[in-house]
Tab-separated table of C-alpha atoms and ligand atoms in Angstrom:
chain	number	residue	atom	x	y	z
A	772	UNK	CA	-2.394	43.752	-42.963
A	773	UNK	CA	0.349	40.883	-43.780
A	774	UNK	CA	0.183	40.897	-47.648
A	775	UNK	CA	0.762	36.690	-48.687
A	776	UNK	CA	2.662	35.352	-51.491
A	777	UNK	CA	2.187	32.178	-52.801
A	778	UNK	CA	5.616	30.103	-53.175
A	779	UNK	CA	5.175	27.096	-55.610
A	780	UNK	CA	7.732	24.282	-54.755
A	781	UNK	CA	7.950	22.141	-57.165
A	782	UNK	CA	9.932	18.552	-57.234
A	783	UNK	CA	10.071	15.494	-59.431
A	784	UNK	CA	7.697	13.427	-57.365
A	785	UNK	CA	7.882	9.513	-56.132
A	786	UNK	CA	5.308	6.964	-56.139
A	787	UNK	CA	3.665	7.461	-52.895
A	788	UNK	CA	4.148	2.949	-52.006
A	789	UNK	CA	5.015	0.087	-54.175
A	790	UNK	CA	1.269	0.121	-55.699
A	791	UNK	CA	1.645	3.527	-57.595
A	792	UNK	CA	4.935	2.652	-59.026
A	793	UNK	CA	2.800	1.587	-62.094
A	794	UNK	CA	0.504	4.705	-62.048
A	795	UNK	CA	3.790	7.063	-61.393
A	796	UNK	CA	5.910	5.427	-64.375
A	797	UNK	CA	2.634	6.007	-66.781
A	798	UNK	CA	2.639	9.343	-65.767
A	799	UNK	CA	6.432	9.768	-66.644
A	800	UNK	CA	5.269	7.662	-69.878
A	801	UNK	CA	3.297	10.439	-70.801
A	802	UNK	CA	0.169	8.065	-70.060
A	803	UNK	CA	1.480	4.644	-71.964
A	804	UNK	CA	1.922	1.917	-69.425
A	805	UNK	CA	5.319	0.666	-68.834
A	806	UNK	CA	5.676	-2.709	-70.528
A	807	UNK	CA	5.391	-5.557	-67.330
A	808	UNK	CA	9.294	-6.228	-67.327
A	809	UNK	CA	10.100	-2.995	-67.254
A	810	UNK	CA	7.813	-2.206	-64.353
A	811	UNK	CA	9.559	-5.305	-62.678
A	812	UNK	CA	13.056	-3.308	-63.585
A	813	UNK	CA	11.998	-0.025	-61.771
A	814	UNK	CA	10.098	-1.718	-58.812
A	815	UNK	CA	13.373	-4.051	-58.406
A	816	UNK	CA	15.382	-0.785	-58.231
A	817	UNK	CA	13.145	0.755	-55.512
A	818	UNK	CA	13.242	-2.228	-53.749
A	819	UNK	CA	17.134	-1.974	-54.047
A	820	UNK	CA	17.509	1.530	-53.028
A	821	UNK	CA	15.744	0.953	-48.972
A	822	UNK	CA	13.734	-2.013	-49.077
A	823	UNK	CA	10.453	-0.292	-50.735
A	824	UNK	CA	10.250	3.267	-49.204
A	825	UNK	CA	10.827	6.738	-51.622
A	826	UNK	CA	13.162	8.479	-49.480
A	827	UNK	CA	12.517	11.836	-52.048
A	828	UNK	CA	8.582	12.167	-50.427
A	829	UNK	CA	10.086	12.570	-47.101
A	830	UNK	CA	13.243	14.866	-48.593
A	831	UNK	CA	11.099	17.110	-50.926
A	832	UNK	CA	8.531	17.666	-48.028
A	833	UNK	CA	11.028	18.283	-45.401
A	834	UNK	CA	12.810	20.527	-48.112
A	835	UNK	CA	9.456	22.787	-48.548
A	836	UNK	CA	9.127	22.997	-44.682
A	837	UNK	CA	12.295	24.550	-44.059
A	838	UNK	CA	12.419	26.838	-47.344
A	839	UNK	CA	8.946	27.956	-45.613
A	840	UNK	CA	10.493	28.243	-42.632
A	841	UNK	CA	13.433	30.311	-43.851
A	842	UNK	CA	11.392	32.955	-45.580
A	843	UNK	CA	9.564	33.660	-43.194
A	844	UNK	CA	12.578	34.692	-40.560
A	845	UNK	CA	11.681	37.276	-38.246
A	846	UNK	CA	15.243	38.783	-39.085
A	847	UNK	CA	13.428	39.568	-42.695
A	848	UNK	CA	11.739	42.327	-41.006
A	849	UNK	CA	8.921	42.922	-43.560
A	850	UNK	CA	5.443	42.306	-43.474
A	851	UNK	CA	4.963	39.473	-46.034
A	852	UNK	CA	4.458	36.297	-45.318
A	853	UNK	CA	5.430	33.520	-47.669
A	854	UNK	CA	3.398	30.283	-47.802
A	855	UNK	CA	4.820	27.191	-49.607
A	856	UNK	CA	2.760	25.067	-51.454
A	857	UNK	CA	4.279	21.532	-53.216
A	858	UNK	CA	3.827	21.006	-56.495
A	859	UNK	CA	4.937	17.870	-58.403
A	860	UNK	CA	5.875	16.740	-61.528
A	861	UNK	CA	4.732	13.061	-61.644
A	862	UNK	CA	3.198	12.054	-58.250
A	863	UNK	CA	0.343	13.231	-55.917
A	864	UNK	CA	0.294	16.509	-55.304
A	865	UNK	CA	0.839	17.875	-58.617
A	866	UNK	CA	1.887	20.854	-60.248
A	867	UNK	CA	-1.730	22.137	-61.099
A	868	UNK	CA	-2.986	20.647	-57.411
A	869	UNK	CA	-0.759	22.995	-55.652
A	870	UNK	CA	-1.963	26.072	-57.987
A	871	UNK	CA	-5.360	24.823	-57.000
A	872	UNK	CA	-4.594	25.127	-53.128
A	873	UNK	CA	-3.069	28.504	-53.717
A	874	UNK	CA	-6.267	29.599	-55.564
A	875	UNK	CA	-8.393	28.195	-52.926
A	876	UNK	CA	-6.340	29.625	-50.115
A	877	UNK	CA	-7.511	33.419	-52.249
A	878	UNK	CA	-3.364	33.647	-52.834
A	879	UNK	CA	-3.705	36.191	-55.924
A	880	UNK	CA	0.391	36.424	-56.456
A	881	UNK	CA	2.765	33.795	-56.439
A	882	UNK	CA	6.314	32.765	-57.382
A	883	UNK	CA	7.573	29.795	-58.591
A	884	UNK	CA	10.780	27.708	-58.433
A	885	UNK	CA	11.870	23.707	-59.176
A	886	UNK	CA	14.405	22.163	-56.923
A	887	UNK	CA	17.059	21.513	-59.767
A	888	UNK	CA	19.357	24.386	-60.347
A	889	UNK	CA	19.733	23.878	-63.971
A	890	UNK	CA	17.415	25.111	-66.495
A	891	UNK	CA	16.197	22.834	-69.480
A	892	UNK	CA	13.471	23.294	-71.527
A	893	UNK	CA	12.674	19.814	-71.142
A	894	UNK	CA	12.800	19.660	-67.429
A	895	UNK	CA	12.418	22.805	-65.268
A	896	UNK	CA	11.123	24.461	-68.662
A	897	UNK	CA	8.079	21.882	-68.870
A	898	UNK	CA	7.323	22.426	-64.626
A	899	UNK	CA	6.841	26.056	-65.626
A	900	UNK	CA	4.725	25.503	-68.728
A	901	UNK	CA	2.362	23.269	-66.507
A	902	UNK	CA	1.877	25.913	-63.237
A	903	UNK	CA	1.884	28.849	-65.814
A	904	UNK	CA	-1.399	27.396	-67.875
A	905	UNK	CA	-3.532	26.210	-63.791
A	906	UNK	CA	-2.121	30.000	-62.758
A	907	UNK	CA	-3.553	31.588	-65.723
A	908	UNK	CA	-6.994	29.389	-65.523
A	909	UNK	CA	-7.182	30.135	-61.695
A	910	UNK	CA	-6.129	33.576	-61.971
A	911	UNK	CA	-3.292	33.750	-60.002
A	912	UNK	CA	-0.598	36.065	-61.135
A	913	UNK	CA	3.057	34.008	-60.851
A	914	UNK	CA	6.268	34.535	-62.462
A	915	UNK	CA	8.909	31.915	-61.716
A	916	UNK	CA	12.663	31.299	-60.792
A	917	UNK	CA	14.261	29.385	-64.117
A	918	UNK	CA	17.518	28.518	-62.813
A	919	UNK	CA	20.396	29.430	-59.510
A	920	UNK	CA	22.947	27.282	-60.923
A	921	UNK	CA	25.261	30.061	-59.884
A	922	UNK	CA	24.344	31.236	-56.779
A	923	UNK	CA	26.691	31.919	-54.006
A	924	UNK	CA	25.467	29.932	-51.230
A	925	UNK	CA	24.906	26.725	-53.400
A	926	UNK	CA	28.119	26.952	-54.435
A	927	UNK	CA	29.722	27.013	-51.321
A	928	UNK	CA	27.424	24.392	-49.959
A	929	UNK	CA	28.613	21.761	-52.893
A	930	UNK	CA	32.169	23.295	-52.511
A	931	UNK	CA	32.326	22.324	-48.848
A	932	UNK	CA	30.594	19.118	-49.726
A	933	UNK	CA	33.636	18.279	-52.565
A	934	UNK	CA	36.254	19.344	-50.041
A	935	UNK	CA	34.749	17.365	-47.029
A	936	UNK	CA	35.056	14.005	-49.856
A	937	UNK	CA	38.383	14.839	-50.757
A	938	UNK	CA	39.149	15.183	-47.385
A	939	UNK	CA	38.004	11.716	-46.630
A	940	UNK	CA	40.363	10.374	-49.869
A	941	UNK	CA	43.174	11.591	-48.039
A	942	UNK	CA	42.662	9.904	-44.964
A	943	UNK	CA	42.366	6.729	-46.968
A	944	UNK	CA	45.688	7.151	-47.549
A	945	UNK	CA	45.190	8.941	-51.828
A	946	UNK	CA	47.054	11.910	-53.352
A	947	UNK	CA	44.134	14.543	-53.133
A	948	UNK	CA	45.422	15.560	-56.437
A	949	UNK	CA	45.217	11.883	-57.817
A	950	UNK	CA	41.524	11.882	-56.917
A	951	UNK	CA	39.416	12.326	-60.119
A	952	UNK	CA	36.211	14.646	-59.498
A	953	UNK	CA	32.957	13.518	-62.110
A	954	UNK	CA	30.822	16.541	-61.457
A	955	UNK	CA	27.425	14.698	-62.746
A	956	UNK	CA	23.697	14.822	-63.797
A	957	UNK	CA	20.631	13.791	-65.603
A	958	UNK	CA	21.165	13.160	-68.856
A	959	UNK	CA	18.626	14.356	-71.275
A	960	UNK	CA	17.676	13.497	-75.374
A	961	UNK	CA	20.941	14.832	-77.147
A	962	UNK	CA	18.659	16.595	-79.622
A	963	UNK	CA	17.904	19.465	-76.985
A	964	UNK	CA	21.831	20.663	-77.964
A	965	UNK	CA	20.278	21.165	-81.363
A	966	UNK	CA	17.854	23.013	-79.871
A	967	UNK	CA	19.958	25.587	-78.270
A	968	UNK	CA	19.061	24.850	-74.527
A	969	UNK	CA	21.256	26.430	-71.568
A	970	UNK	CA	21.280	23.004	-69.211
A	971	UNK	CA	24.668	21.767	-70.500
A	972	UNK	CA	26.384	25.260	-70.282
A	973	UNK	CA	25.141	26.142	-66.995
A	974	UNK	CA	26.045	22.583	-65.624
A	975	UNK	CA	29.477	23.008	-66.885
A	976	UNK	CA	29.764	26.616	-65.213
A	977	UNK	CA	28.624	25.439	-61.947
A	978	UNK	CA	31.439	22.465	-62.442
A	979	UNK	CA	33.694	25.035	-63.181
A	980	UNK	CA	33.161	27.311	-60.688
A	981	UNK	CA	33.367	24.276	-58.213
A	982	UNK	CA	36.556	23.272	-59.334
A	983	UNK	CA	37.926	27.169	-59.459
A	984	UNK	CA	36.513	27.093	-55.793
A	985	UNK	CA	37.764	23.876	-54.002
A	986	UNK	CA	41.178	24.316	-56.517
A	987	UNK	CA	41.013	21.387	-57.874
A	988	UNK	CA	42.128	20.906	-61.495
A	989	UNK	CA	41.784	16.854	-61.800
A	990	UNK	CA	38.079	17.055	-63.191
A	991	UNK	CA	35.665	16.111	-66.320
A	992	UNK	CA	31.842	16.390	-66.331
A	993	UNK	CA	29.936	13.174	-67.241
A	994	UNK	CA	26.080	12.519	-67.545
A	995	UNK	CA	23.761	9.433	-65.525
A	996	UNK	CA	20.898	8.074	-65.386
A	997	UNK	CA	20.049	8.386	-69.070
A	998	UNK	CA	16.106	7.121	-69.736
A	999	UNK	CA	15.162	3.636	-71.085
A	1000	UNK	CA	14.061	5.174	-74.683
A	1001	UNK	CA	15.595	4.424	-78.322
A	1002	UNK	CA	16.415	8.081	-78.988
A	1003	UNK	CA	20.370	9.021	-78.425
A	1004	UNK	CA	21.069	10.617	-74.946
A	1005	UNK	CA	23.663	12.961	-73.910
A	1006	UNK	CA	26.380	10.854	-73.130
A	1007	UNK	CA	29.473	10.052	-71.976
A	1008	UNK	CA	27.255	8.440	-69.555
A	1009	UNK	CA	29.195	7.517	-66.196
A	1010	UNK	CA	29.063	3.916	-66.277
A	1011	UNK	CA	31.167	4.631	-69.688
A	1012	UNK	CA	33.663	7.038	-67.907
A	1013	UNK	CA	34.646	4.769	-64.918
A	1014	UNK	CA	35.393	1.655	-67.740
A	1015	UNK	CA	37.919	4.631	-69.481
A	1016	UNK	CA	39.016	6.261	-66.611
A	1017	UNK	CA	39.871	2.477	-65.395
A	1018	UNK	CA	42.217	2.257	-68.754
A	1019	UNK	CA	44.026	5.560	-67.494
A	1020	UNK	CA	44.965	3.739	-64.786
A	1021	UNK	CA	42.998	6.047	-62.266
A	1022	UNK	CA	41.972	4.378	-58.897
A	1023	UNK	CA	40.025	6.800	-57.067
A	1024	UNK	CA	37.065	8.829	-58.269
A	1025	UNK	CA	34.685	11.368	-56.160
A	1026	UNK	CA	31.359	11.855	-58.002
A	1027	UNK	CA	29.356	14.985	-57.611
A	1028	UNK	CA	26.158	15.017	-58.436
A	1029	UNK	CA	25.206	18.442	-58.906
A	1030	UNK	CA	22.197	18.258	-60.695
A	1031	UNK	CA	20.344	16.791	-58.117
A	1032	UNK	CA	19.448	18.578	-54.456
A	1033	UNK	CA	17.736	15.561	-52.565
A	1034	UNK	CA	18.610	11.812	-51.912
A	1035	UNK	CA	16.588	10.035	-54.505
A	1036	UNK	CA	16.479	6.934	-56.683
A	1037	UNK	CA	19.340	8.471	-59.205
A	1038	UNK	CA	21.361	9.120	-56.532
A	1039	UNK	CA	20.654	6.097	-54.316
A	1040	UNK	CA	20.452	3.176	-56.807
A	1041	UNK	CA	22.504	4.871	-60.135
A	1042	UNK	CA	25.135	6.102	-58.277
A	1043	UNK	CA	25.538	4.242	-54.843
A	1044	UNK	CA	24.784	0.902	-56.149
A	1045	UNK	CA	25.203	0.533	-59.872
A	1046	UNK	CA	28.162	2.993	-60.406
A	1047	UNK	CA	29.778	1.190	-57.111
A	1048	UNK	CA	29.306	-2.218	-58.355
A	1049	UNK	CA	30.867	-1.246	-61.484
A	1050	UNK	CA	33.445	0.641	-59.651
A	1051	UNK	CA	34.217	-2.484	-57.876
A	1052	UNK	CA	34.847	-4.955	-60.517
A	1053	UNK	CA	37.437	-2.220	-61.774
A	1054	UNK	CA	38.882	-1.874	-58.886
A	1055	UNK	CA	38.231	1.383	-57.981
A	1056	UNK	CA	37.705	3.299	-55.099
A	1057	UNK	CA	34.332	5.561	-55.630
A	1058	UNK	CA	33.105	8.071	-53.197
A	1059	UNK	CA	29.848	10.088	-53.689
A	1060	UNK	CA	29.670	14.132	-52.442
A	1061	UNK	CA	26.440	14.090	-49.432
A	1062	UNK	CA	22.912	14.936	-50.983
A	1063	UNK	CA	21.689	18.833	-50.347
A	1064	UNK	CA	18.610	17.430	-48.947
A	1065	UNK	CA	17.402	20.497	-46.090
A	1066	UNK	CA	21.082	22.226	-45.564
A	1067	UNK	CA	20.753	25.765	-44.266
A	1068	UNK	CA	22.762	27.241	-47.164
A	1069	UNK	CA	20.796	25.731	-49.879
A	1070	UNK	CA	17.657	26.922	-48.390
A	1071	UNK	CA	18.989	30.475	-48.427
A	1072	UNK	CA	19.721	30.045	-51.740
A	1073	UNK	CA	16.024	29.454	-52.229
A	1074	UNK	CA	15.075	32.011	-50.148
A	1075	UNK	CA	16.933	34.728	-51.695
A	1076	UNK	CA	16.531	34.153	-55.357
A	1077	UNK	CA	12.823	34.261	-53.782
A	1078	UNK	CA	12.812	37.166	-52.174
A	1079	UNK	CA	14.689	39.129	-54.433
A	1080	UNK	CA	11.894	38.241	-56.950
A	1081	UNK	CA	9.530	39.564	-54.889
A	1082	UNK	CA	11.057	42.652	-54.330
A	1083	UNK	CA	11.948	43.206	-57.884
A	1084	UNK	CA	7.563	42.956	-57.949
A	1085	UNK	CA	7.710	39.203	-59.114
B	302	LIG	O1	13.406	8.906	-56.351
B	302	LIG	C1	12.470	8.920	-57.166
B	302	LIG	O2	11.459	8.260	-56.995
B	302	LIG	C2	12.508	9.769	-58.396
B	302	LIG	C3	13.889	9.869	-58.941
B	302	LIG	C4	14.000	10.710	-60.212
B	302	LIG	C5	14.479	11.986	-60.295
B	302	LIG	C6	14.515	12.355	-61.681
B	302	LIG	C7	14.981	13.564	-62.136
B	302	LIG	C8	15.063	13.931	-63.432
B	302	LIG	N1	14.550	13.228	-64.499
B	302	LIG	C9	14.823	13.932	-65.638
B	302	LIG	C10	14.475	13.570	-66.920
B	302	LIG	C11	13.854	12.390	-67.288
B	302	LIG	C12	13.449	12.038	-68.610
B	302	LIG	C13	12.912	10.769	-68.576
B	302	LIG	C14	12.967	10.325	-67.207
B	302	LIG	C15	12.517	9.103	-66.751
B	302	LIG	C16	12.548	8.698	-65.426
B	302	LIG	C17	12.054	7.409	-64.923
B	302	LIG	C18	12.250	7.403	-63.538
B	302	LIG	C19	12.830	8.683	-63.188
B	302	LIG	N2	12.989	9.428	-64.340
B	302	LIG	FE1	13.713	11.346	-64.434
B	302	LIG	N3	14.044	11.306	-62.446
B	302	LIG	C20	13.707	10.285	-61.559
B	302	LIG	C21	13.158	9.058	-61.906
B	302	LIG	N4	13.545	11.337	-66.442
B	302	LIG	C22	11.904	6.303	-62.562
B	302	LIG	C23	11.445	6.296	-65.795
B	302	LIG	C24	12.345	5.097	-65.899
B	302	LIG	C25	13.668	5.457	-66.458
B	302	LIG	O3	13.731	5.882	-67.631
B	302	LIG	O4	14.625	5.353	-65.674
B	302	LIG	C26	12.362	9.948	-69.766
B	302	LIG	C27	10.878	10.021	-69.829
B	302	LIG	C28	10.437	11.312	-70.432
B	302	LIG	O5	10.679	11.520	-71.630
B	302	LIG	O6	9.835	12.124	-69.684
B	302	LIG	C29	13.603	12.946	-69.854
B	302	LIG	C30	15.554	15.143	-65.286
B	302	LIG	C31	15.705	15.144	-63.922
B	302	LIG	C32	16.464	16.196	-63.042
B	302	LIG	C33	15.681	17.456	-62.910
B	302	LIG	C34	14.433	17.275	-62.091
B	302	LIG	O7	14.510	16.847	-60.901
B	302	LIG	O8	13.359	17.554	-62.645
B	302	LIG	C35	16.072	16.201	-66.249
B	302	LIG	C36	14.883	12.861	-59.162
């Protein structure tokens, strides 16, 4: 009999149309309403990004498809069958929904895993939290993936990704060693240094191990996309870096967002309009690495920090 394992995927979550941006960002608020011009702020910026659609519904669904789709590879050759279930942070369906579903489907063991490399205790630490307490109150044993920042596959699929950019410098007519690389990500409250956590480190090792990778030496990490709250935030943040890296004189700059796996609103509007715009008025020439989104490799990566959970007896 074909023995099935639960696999919770579990994303940040979009507003589902341009009506639940207000329920989505109350959510995010912890359940306090956004004040009305800052709803008008985030709804401008969706609007901005592709004229009111959330390109990371369509990305994080076809992203749990093919991780689905990937586990279950005849080549496996064992008689498990994975079955991915979505679970999200802030949107419909959440976290505890797709525990439900599992429950309700009688899946009795499951693993778990956020699509965002990097553990924090305030990101993929607090996804965790949530699926552990539904999995314990629907009795479904889980244990969880916490982070894959490291992993050989993702590496070489950002690797590739950096090269392919530089590439693309080149044929502009820059030095590839001129080009400055920003390997990036969401910022977070500065006090979780104080608190010990690992997501700083491990972003700087996958930067690293990048850099070691694609041999590139001309680097620094910066944060983005900081939140709209009165509490300090790791910074520099990468508006800030372009303005000094303007004063060095340096004209071309490749960002890398390696924090993020899927074409979202931090991506699309922080990055490709915002940082541009800024990048313009500088006169700079700024050139973004391609999203994750469904590549092969970084389902594999998936997959096999998946599987080899499983077979460890998850
Ligand atoms: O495309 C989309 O619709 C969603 C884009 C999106 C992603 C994302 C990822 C992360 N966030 C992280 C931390 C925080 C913290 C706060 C916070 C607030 C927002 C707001 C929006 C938003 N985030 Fe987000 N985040 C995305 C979108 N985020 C919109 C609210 C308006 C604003 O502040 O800009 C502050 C609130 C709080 O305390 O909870 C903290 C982290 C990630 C990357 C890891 C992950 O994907 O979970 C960390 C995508």
């Amino acid at each position: 009999m074909t023995n099935t394992i639960g696999v919770l995927v579990m994303s940040y979550g979009t507003p589902e149309n341009m009506e639940s941006v207000e329920a989505y960002y109350t959510h995010i608020r912890r359940g306090r309403p956004p004040e009305p011009e800052q709803l008008k702020e985030l709804t401008d910026r969706y609007e901005a990004i592709v004229g009111g659609v959330f390109p990371l519904r369509e990305n994080t669904d076809n992203q749990v498809k093919a991780l689905q789709e990937t586990l279950n590879r005849d080549e496996r050759g064992t008689d498990v069958e994975f079955r991915c279930y979505q679970g999200l942070k802030h949107a419909y369906p959440f976290i505890e929904d797709g525990v439900e579903q599992m429950a309700k489907d009688g899946i009795q063991t499951a693993i778990g895993i956020v699509l965002a490399p990097h553990f924090s205790t305030m990101s993929v630490g607090s996804y965790i939290k949530r699926a552990r307490e539904k999995a314990e109150e629907m009795g479904v044993h889980m244990s969880f993936i916490e982070s894959y920042h490291l992993h050989p596959k993702l590496i070489q699929a950002l690797s590739t990704r950096v090269s392919a950019k530089l590439d693309a410098f080149e044929e502009a007519g820059a030095k590839r060693g001129d080009v400055k690389v920003l390997f990036s990500a969401h910022s977070l409250p500065a006090r979780i240094v104080e608190m010990g956590d690992p997501y700083p480190q491990q972003l700087l090792e996958t930067s690293e191990v990048i850099a070691s990778r694609v041999g590139i030496t001309n680097w620094q990490f910066t944060w983005q996309s900081a939140g709209r709250t009165a509490e300090p935030w790791l910074g520099p943040d990468i508006l800030d870096t372009l303005q000094e890296l303007s004063r060095e004189q340096v004209e071309d700059v490749l960002v890398a967002p390696i924090g993020f796996v899927s074409d979202h609103l931090e991506v699309l509007y922080d990055l490709d309009i915002e940082a541009k715009s800024i990048a313009k008025e500088i006169d700079m020439r700024l050139m973004r690495i391609d999203s994750l989104n469904s590549d092969p490799l970084y389902m594999e990566t998936l997959s096999d920090v998946i599987i080899s959970r499983w077979q460890q007896g998850s």
